[in-house]
Amino acid sequence: MKLFKGGSQLERKSIFWHFPGYLDGPDPGSRDDKFRSRPVTTIRKGDWKLLLYHEEWALDGGLKTVNTNNAVELYNLKSDISEQKNMANINKPKRDELLAELLAWIKKTDAKLAVEPNPHYGKEQVKNKPIKPKGDDIDE
């Protein structure tokens, strides 16, 4: 409301968005062939944007392997508006600051991360009862 009433700045310091699901296909022509099709949680703070990809976070060791996994991306939007240069391992202090704030937000809001397989994936639902998918390659 402060901005609508003539103020010059937002009072919040960080903006979060949480996308724990999957889309059918990626955004063609994007920088990442899986962009917009995998679960991610993001923080924007000032000129900085950090993305936490759920699958890589769970499968590649999470926080203990943050220097070597591909779960976290960090961009300076002031100097790199198209998010081409991942700064996660170049500016580790900023990465760690934003990652800590993002993880605290996830915990505080009880945001769910897509880190476990969905046992219902691939099964059609009728009146809340699963139906076996057709095909020979179905694991029971």
Coordinates of N, CA, C and O in Angstrom, one line a residue:
M1 N 0.8 -1.2 0.0 CA 0.0 0.0 0.0 C 0.9 1.3 0.0 O 0.5 2.3 -0.6
K2 N 2.0 1.2 0.6 CA 2.9 2.3 0.7 C 3.2 2.9 -0.7 O 3.2 4.1 -0.9
L3 N 3.5 2.0 -1.7 CA 3.8 2.4 -3.0 C 2.6 3.1 -3.7 O 2.7 4.1 -4.4
F4 N 1.4 2.5 -3.4 CA 0.2 3.1 -4.0 C -0.1 4.4 -3.5 O -0.8 5.3 -4.1
K5 N 0.3 4.7 -2.3 CA 0.1 6.0 -1.6 C 1.2 7.0 -1.8 O 1.3 8.0 -1.2
G6 N 2.1 6.7 -2.8 CA 3.2 7.6 -3.1 C 4.5 7.3 -2.5 O 5.5 8.1 -2.7
G7 N 4.6 6.2 -1.8 CA 5.9 5.8 -1.2 C 6.9 5.4 -2.3 O 6.5 5.1 -3.4
S8 N 8.2 5.4 -2.0 CA 9.2 5.1 -3.0 C 9.7 3.7 -2.9 O 10.4 3.3 -3.9
Q9 N 9.5 3.0 -1.9 CA 10.1 1.6 -1.7 C 9.1 0.7 -1.1 O 8.3 1.1 -0.3
L10 N 9.3 -0.6 -1.4 CA 8.6 -1.6 -0.7 C 9.2 -1.9 0.6 O 10.4 -1.7 0.8
E11 N 8.4 -2.2 1.6 CA 9.0 -2.5 2.9 C 9.6 -3.9 3.1 O 10.4 -4.1 3.9
R12 N 9.1 -4.8 2.3 CA 9.6 -6.2 2.4 C 11.0 -6.2 1.7 O 11.3 -5.5 0.8
K13 N 11.8 -7.0 2.3 CA 13.2 -7.1 1.8 C 13.4 -8.3 0.9 O 14.3 -8.2 0.0
S14 N 12.5 -9.3 1.0 CA 12.7 -10.5 0.1 C 11.3 -10.9 -0.4 O 10.3 -10.7 0.2
I15 N 11.4 -11.4 -1.6 CA 10.2 -12.0 -2.2 C 10.4 -13.5 -2.5 O 11.5 -13.8 -3.0
F16 N 9.5 -14.3 -2.2 CA 9.6 -15.8 -2.4 C 8.6 -16.3 -3.3 O 7.5 -15.8 -3.3
W17 N 8.9 -17.3 -4.1 CA 7.9 -18.0 -4.9 C 8.3 -19.4 -4.9 O 9.4 -19.8 -4.9
H18 N 7.2 -20.3 -4.8 CA 7.4 -21.7 -4.6 C 6.6 -22.4 -5.7 O 5.4 -22.2 -5.8
F19 N 7.3 -23.3 -6.4 CA 6.6 -24.0 -7.5 C 7.0 -25.5 -7.3 O 8.0 -26.0 -7.9
P20 N 6.3 -26.2 -6.5 CA 6.7 -27.6 -6.2 C 6.2 -28.7 -7.2 O 6.2 -29.9 -6.9
G21 N 5.7 -28.3 -8.3 CA 5.1 -29.2 -9.2 C 5.8 -29.4 -10.5 O 6.9 -28.8 -10.7
Y22 N 5.3 -30.1 -11.4 CA 5.8 -30.3 -12.8 C 4.9 -29.8 -13.8 O 3.7 -30.0 -13.7
L23 N 5.4 -29.3 -14.9 CA 4.6 -29.0 -16.1 C 4.9 -30.0 -17.1 O 5.9 -30.8 -17.0
D24 N 4.0 -30.1 -18.1 CA 4.2 -31.1 -19.1 C 5.4 -31.0 -20.0 O 6.0 -31.9 -20.5
G25 N 5.9 -29.7 -20.2 CA 7.0 -29.5 -21.1 C 7.8 -28.3 -20.8 O 7.2 -27.3 -20.2
P26 N 9.0 -28.2 -21.2 CA 9.8 -27.0 -20.9 C 9.4 -25.8 -21.8 O 8.7 -26.0 -22.8
D27 N 9.9 -24.6 -21.5 CA 9.6 -23.4 -22.3 C 10.6 -23.4 -23.4 O 11.8 -23.3 -23.2
P28 N 10.1 -23.6 -24.7 CA 11.1 -23.7 -25.8 C 11.9 -22.4 -25.9 O 11.4 -21.3 -25.8
G29 N 13.2 -22.6 -26.2 CA 14.1 -21.4 -26.4 C 14.6 -20.9 -25.2 O 15.3 -19.9 -25.2
S30 N 14.3 -21.5 -24.0 CA 14.9 -20.9 -22.7 C 16.3 -21.4 -22.6 O 16.8 -22.2 -23.3
R31 N 17.0 -20.8 -21.6 CA 18.4 -21.1 -21.4 C 18.6 -22.5 -20.9 O 19.7 -23.0 -20.9
D32 N 17.6 -23.1 -20.4 CA 17.7 -24.4 -19.7 C 16.6 -25.3 -20.3 O 15.4 -24.9 -20.3
D33 N 17.0 -26.4 -20.8 CA 16.1 -27.3 -21.5 C 15.0 -27.9 -20.6 O 14.0 -28.5 -21.1
K34 N 15.1 -27.7 -19.3 CA 14.1 -28.2 -18.4 C 13.4 -27.1 -17.7 O 12.6 -27.3 -16.8
F35 N 13.7 -25.8 -18.0 CA 13.1 -24.6 -17.4 C 11.6 -24.7 -17.5 O 11.1 -25.0 -18.5
R36 N 11.0 -24.3 -16.4 CA 9.5 -24.3 -16.2 C 8.9 -25.7 -16.2 O 7.7 -25.8 -16.3
S37 N 9.7 -26.8 -16.1 CA 9.1 -28.1 -16.1 C 9.5 -28.9 -14.8 O 9.2 -30.0 -14.7
R38 N 10.2 -28.3 -13.9 CA 10.6 -29.0 -12.7 C 10.5 -28.1 -11.5 O 10.5 -26.9 -11.5
P39 N 10.3 -28.8 -10.3 CA 10.0 -28.0 -9.1 C 11.2 -27.1 -8.6 O 12.4 -27.5 -8.7
V40 N 10.9 -25.9 -8.2 CA 11.9 -24.9 -7.8 C 11.2 -24.0 -6.8 O 10.0 -23.7 -6.8
T41 N 12.1 -23.5 -5.9 CA 11.7 -22.4 -4.9 C 12.7 -21.3 -5.1 O 13.9 -21.6 -5.2
T42 N 12.2 -20.1 -5.1 CA 13.1 -18.9 -5.4 C 12.9 -17.8 -4.4 O 11.9 -17.6 -3.8
I43 N 14.1 -17.1 -4.2 CA 14.1 -15.9 -3.4 C 14.6 -14.8 -4.3 O 15.6 -15.0 -5.0
R44 N 14.0 -13.6 -4.2 CA 14.5 -12.4 -4.8 C 14.7 -11.4 -3.7 O 13.8 -11.1 -2.9
K45 N 16.0 -10.9 -3.6 CA 16.3 -9.9 -2.6 C 17.2 -8.9 -3.2 O 18.3 -9.2 -3.6
G46 N 16.7 -7.7 -3.4 CA 17.5 -6.6 -4.0 C 17.8 -7.0 -5.5 O 16.9 -7.4 -6.2
D47 N 19.0 -6.9 -5.8 CA 19.5 -7.3 -7.2 C 19.7 -8.7 -7.4 O 20.0 -9.2 -8.5
W48 N 19.5 -9.5 -6.3 CA 19.9 -10.9 -6.4 C 18.7 -11.9 -6.4 O 17.7 -11.6 -5.8
K49 N 18.9 -13.0 -7.2 CA 17.8 -14.0 -7.3 C 18.5 -15.4 -7.1 O 19.5 -15.7 -7.8
L50 N 18.0 -16.2 -6.2 CA 18.5 -17.5 -6.0 C 17.4 -18.5 -6.2 O 16.3 -18.4 -5.8
L51 N 17.7 -19.6 -7.0 CA 16.8 -20.7 -7.3 C 17.3 -21.9 -6.6 O 18.5 -22.3 -6.7
L52 N 16.4 -22.7 -6.0 CA 16.7 -24.0 -5.4 C 15.8 -25.0 -6.1 O 14.6 -25.1 -6.0
Y53 N 16.5 -25.9 -6.9 CA 15.8 -27.0 -7.6 C 15.7 -28.2 -6.7 O 16.6 -28.7 -6.2
H54 N 14.4 -28.6 -6.5 CA 14.1 -29.6 -5.5 C 14.8 -31.0 -5.8 O 15.3 -31.6 -4.9
E55 N 14.7 -31.4 -7.1 CA 15.2 -32.7 -7.4 C 16.7 -32.8 -7.1 O 17.2 -33.8 -6.5
E56 N 17.5 -31.9 -7.6 CA 18.9 -31.9 -7.4 C 19.3 -31.8 -5.9 O 20.2 -32.4 -5.5
W57 N 18.5 -31.0 -5.2 CA 18.7 -30.8 -3.8 C 18.6 -32.1 -3.1 O 19.4 -32.5 -2.3
A58 N 17.6 -32.9 -3.4 CA 17.3 -34.1 -2.7 C 18.3 -35.2 -3.2 O 18.8 -36.0 -2.4
L59 N 18.5 -35.3 -4.5 CA 19.3 -36.4 -5.0 C 20.8 -36.2 -5.0 O 21.6 -37.1 -4.9
D60 N 21.3 -34.9 -4.9 CA 22.7 -34.6 -5.0 C 23.3 -34.2 -3.7 O 24.4 -33.6 -3.6
G61 N 22.6 -34.4 -2.5 CA 23.2 -34.2 -1.2 C 22.8 -32.9 -0.5 O 23.3 -32.7 0.6
G62 N 22.0 -32.0 -1.1 CA 21.5 -30.9 -0.4 C 22.6 -29.9 0.1 O 23.6 -29.7 -0.6
L63 N 22.5 -29.4 1.3 CA 23.4 -28.4 1.8 C 24.8 -28.8 1.9 O 25.7 -28.1 1.6
K64 N 25.0 -30.1 2.3 CA 26.4 -30.6 2.5 C 27.2 -30.7 1.2 O 28.4 -30.7 1.2
T65 N 26.5 -30.7 0.0 CA 27.2 -30.7 -1.2 C 26.9 -29.5 -2.1 O 27.0 -29.6 -3.3
V66 N 26.5 -28.4 -1.5 CA 26.1 -27.2 -2.3 C 27.1 -26.7 -3.2 O 26.9 -26.1 -4.2
N67 N 28.4 -26.9 -2.9 CA 29.5 -26.4 -3.7 C 29.7 -27.3 -5.0 O 30.3 -26.8 -6.0
T68 N 29.2 -28.5 -5.0 CA 29.4 -29.3 -6.1 C 28.1 -29.8 -6.8 O 28.2 -30.3 -8.0
N69 N 27.0 -29.7 -6.1 CA 25.7 -30.1 -6.8 C 25.2 -29.0 -7.7 O 25.7 -27.9 -7.7
N70 N 24.2 -29.3 -8.4 CA 23.6 -28.3 -9.4 C 22.3 -27.9 -8.9 O 21.4 -27.5 -9.7
A71 N 22.0 -27.9 -7.6 CA 20.7 -27.6 -7.0 C 20.4 -26.1 -6.9 O 19.3 -25.7 -6.8
V72 N 21.5 -25.3 -6.8 CA 21.3 -23.8 -6.5 C 21.9 -23.0 -7.6 O 23.0 -23.2 -8.1
E73 N 21.1 -22.0 -8.0 CA 21.6 -21.0 -9.0 C 21.4 -19.6 -8.4 O 20.5 -19.4 -7.7
L74 N 22.4 -18.8 -8.7 CA 22.4 -17.4 -8.1 C 22.7 -16.4 -9.3 O 23.7 -16.6 -10.0
Y75 N 21.9 -15.4 -9.4 CA 22.1 -14.4 -10.4 C 22.0 -13.0 -9.9 O 21.2 -12.7 -9.0
N76 N 22.8 -12.1 -10.4 CA 22.7 -10.7 -10.1 C 22.0 -10.1 -11.2 O 22.5 -9.9 -12.3
L77 N 20.7 -9.7 -11.0 CA 19.8 -9.2 -12.0 C 20.2 -7.8 -12.5 O 19.8 -7.4 -13.6
K78 N 20.9 -7.1 -11.7 CA 21.3 -5.8 -12.1 C 22.3 -5.8 -13.3 O 22.3 -5.1 -14.2
S79 N 23.3 -6.8 -13.2 CA 24.3 -6.9 -14.2 C 24.0 -8.0 -15.2 O 24.7 -8.1 -16.2
D80 N 23.0 -8.9 -14.9 CA 22.7 -10.1 -15.7 C 21.2 -10.3 -15.8 O 20.8 -11.3 -15.2
I81 N 20.5 -9.4 -16.4 CA 19.0 -9.5 -16.4 C 18.5 -10.8 -17.0 O 17.4 -11.3 -16.7
S82 N 19.3 -11.4 -18.0 CA 18.8 -12.6 -18.7 C 19.3 -13.9 -18.0 O 19.1 -15.0 -18.5
E83 N 19.9 -13.7 -16.8 CA 20.3 -14.9 -16.0 C 21.1 -15.9 -16.7 O 20.8 -17.1 -16.8
Q84 N 22.2 -15.4 -17.3 CA 23.1 -16.3 -18.1 C 24.3 -16.7 -17.3 O 24.9 -17.7 -17.6
K85 N 24.7 -16.0 -16.2 CA 25.9 -16.3 -15.5 C 25.5 -16.7 -14.1 O 25.2 -15.9 -13.2
N86 N 25.6 -18.0 -13.8 CA 25.3 -18.5 -12.5 C 26.5 -18.2 -11.5 O 27.6 -18.6 -11.7
M87 N 26.2 -17.4 -10.5 CA 27.2 -16.9 -9.6 C 27.2 -17.7 -8.3 O 27.9 -17.4 -7.3
A88 N 26.6 -18.9 -8.2 CA 26.4 -19.7 -7.0 C 27.8 -20.1 -6.4 O 28.0 -20.0 -5.2
N89 N 28.8 -20.4 -7.2 CA 30.1 -20.8 -6.7 C 31.1 -19.7 -6.9 O 32.3 -19.8 -6.5
I90 N 30.7 -18.5 -7.4 CA 31.6 -17.4 -7.5 C 31.4 -16.4 -6.3 O 32.3 -15.9 -5.8
N91 N 30.1 -16.2 -5.9 CA 29.8 -15.4 -4.8 C 29.1 -16.2 -3.7 O 27.9 -16.1 -3.5
K92 N 29.9 -17.0 -3.1 CA 29.4 -18.0 -2.1 C 28.8 -17.3 -0.9 O 27.8 -17.7 -0.3
P93 N 29.4 -16.2 -0.4 CA 28.7 -15.5 0.7 C 27.3 -15.0 0.4 O 26.4 -15.2 1.2
K94 N 27.1 -14.5 -0.8 CA 25.7 -14.1 -1.1 C 24.8 -15.3 -1.3 O 23.7 -15.3 -0.9
R95 N 25.4 -16.4 -2.0 CA 24.6 -17.6 -2.1 C 24.2 -18.2 -0.7 O 23.0 -18.5 -0.5
D96 N 25.1 -18.2 0.2 CA 24.8 -18.8 1.5 C 23.8 -17.9 2.3 O 23.0 -18.5 3.0
E97 N 23.9 -16.6 2.1 CA 23.0 -15.7 2.8 C 21.6 -15.9 2.3 O 20.6 -16.1 3.1
L98 N 21.4 -15.9 1.0 CA 20.1 -16.1 0.4 C 19.5 -17.5 0.6 O 18.4 -17.7 0.9
L99 N 20.4 -18.5 0.5 CA 20.0 -19.9 0.7 C 19.5 -20.1 2.2 O 18.5 -20.7 2.4
A100 N 20.2 -19.5 3.1 CA 19.8 -19.6 4.5 C 18.4 -19.0 4.7 O 17.6 -19.5 5.4
E101 N 18.2 -17.8 4.1 CA 16.9 -17.1 4.2 C 15.8 -17.9 3.6 O 14.7 -18.1 4.1
L102 N 16.1 -18.5 2.4 CA 15.1 -19.3 1.7 C 14.8 -20.6 2.5 O 13.6 -20.9 2.6
L103 N 15.8 -21.3 3.0 CA 15.5 -22.5 3.8 C 14.7 -22.2 5.1 O 13.8 -22.9 5.5
A104 N 15.0 -21.0 5.7 CA 14.2 -20.6 6.9 C 12.8 -20.3 6.5 O 11.9 -20.7 7.2
W105 N 12.6 -19.7 5.3 CA 11.2 -19.4 4.8 C 10.5 -20.7 4.6 O 9.3 -20.9 4.9
I106 N 11.2 -21.7 3.9 CA 10.5 -23.0 3.6 C 10.1 -23.6 4.9 O 9.0 -24.1 5.0
K107 N 10.9 -23.6 5.9 CA 10.6 -24.2 7.2 C 9.5 -23.4 7.9 O 8.5 -24.1 8.4
K108 N 9.5 -22.1 7.9 CA 8.5 -21.3 8.6 C 7.1 -21.5 8.0 O 6.1 -21.5 8.7
T109 N 7.1 -21.6 6.6 CA 5.8 -21.7 5.9 C 5.4 -23.1 5.7 O 4.3 -23.4 5.2
D110 N 6.2 -24.1 6.1 CA 6.0 -25.5 5.9 C 5.7 -25.8 4.4 O 4.9 -26.6 4.0
A111 N 6.5 -25.1 3.5 CA 6.4 -25.3 2.1 C 7.0 -26.7 1.8 O 8.0 -27.1 2.3
K112 N 6.2 -27.5 1.0 CA 6.7 -28.8 0.7 C 7.6 -28.8 -0.5 O 7.3 -28.1 -1.5
L113 N 8.7 -29.6 -0.4 CA 9.6 -29.7 -1.5 C 9.3 -31.1 -2.2 O 9.0 -32.1 -1.6
A114 N 9.4 -31.0 -3.5 CA 9.2 -32.3 -4.3 C 10.5 -33.1 -4.3 O 11.4 -33.0 -5.1
V115 N 10.6 -33.9 -3.2 CA 11.8 -34.7 -3.0 C 11.6 -36.2 -3.0 O 12.5 -36.9 -2.8
E116 N 10.3 -36.6 -3.0 CA 10.0 -38.0 -3.0 C 9.1 -38.3 -4.2 O 8.3 -37.5 -4.6
P117 N 9.2 -39.5 -4.7 CA 8.4 -39.9 -5.9 C 6.9 -39.9 -5.4 O 6.6 -40.2 -4.3
N118 N 6.0 -39.5 -6.3 CA 4.6 -39.5 -6.1 C 4.1 -40.9 -6.4 O 4.2 -41.4 -7.5
P119 N 3.6 -41.7 -5.4 CA 3.2 -43.0 -5.6 C 2.0 -43.2 -6.5 O 1.7 -44.2 -7.0
H120 N 1.3 -42.1 -6.8 CA 0.1 -42.1 -7.6 C 0.5 -41.7 -9.1 O -0.4 -41.7 -9.9
Y121 N 1.7 -41.3 -9.3 CA 2.1 -40.9 -10.7 C 1.8 -41.9 -11.7 O 2.2 -43.1 -11.5
G122 N 1.1 -41.6 -12.8 CA 0.9 -42.5 -13.9 C -0.4 -43.4 -13.7 O -0.7 -44.2 -14.5
K123 N -1.0 -43.2 -12.6 CA -2.3 -44.0 -12.3 C -3.5 -43.0 -12.5 O -3.5 -42.0 -11.8
E124 N -4.4 -43.4 -13.3 CA -5.6 -42.7 -13.4 C -6.5 -42.8 -12.2 O -6.5 -43.8 -11.5
Q125 N -7.2 -41.7 -11.9 CA -8.1 -41.8 -10.7 C -9.5 -41.7 -11.1 O -9.9 -40.9 -12.0
V126 N -10.3 -42.6 -10.6 CA -11.8 -42.6 -10.8 C -12.4 -42.7 -9.4 O -12.2 -43.7 -8.7
K127 N -13.2 -41.7 -9.0 CA -13.8 -41.7 -7.7 C -12.8 -42.0 -6.6 O -13.1 -42.8 -5.7
N128 N -11.6 -41.4 -6.7 CA -10.6 -41.5 -5.7 C -10.0 -42.9 -5.6 O -9.4 -43.3 -4.5
K129 N -10.3 -43.8 -6.5 CA -9.7 -45.2 -6.5 C -8.7 -45.3 -7.7 O -9.1 -45.0 -8.8
P130 N -7.5 -45.7 -7.4 CA -6.5 -45.8 -8.5 C -6.9 -47.0 -9.5 O -7.4 -48.0 -9.0
I131 N -6.6 -46.8 -10.7 CA -6.8 -47.8 -11.8 C -5.4 -48.1 -12.3 O -4.6 -47.3 -12.5
K132 N -5.2 -49.4 -12.5 CA -3.9 -49.8 -13.0 C -3.7 -49.3 -14.4 O -4.6 -49.4 -15.3
P133 N -2.6 -48.7 -14.7 CA -2.3 -48.2 -16.1 C -2.1 -49.4 -17.0 O -1.8 -50.5 -16.6
K134 N -2.4 -49.2 -18.3 CA -2.3 -50.3 -19.3 C -0.8 -50.4 -19.7 O -0.1 -49.4 -19.7
G135 N -0.4 -51.6 -20.0 CA 1.0 -51.7 -20.5 C 1.7 -52.8 -19.8 O 1.4 -53.2 -18.7
D136 N 2.8 -53.3 -20.4 CA 3.5 -54.5 -19.9 C 4.6 -54.0 -18.9 O 5.2 -54.9 -18.2
D137 N 5.0 -52.7 -18.9 CA 6.2 -52.3 -18.2 C 5.8 -51.7 -16.8 O 6.5 -50.9 -16.3
I138 N 4.6 -52.1 -16.3 CA 4.2 -51.5 -15.0 C 4.8 -52.3 -13.9 O 4.6 -53.6 -13.8
D139 N 5.4 -51.6 -13.0 CA 5.9 -52.3 -11.8 C 4.8 -52.4 -10.7 O 4.2 -51.4 -10.5
E140 N 4.7 -53.4 -10.1 CA 3.7 -53.6 -9.0 C 4.4 -53.4 -7.7 O 5.4 -53.9 -7.4

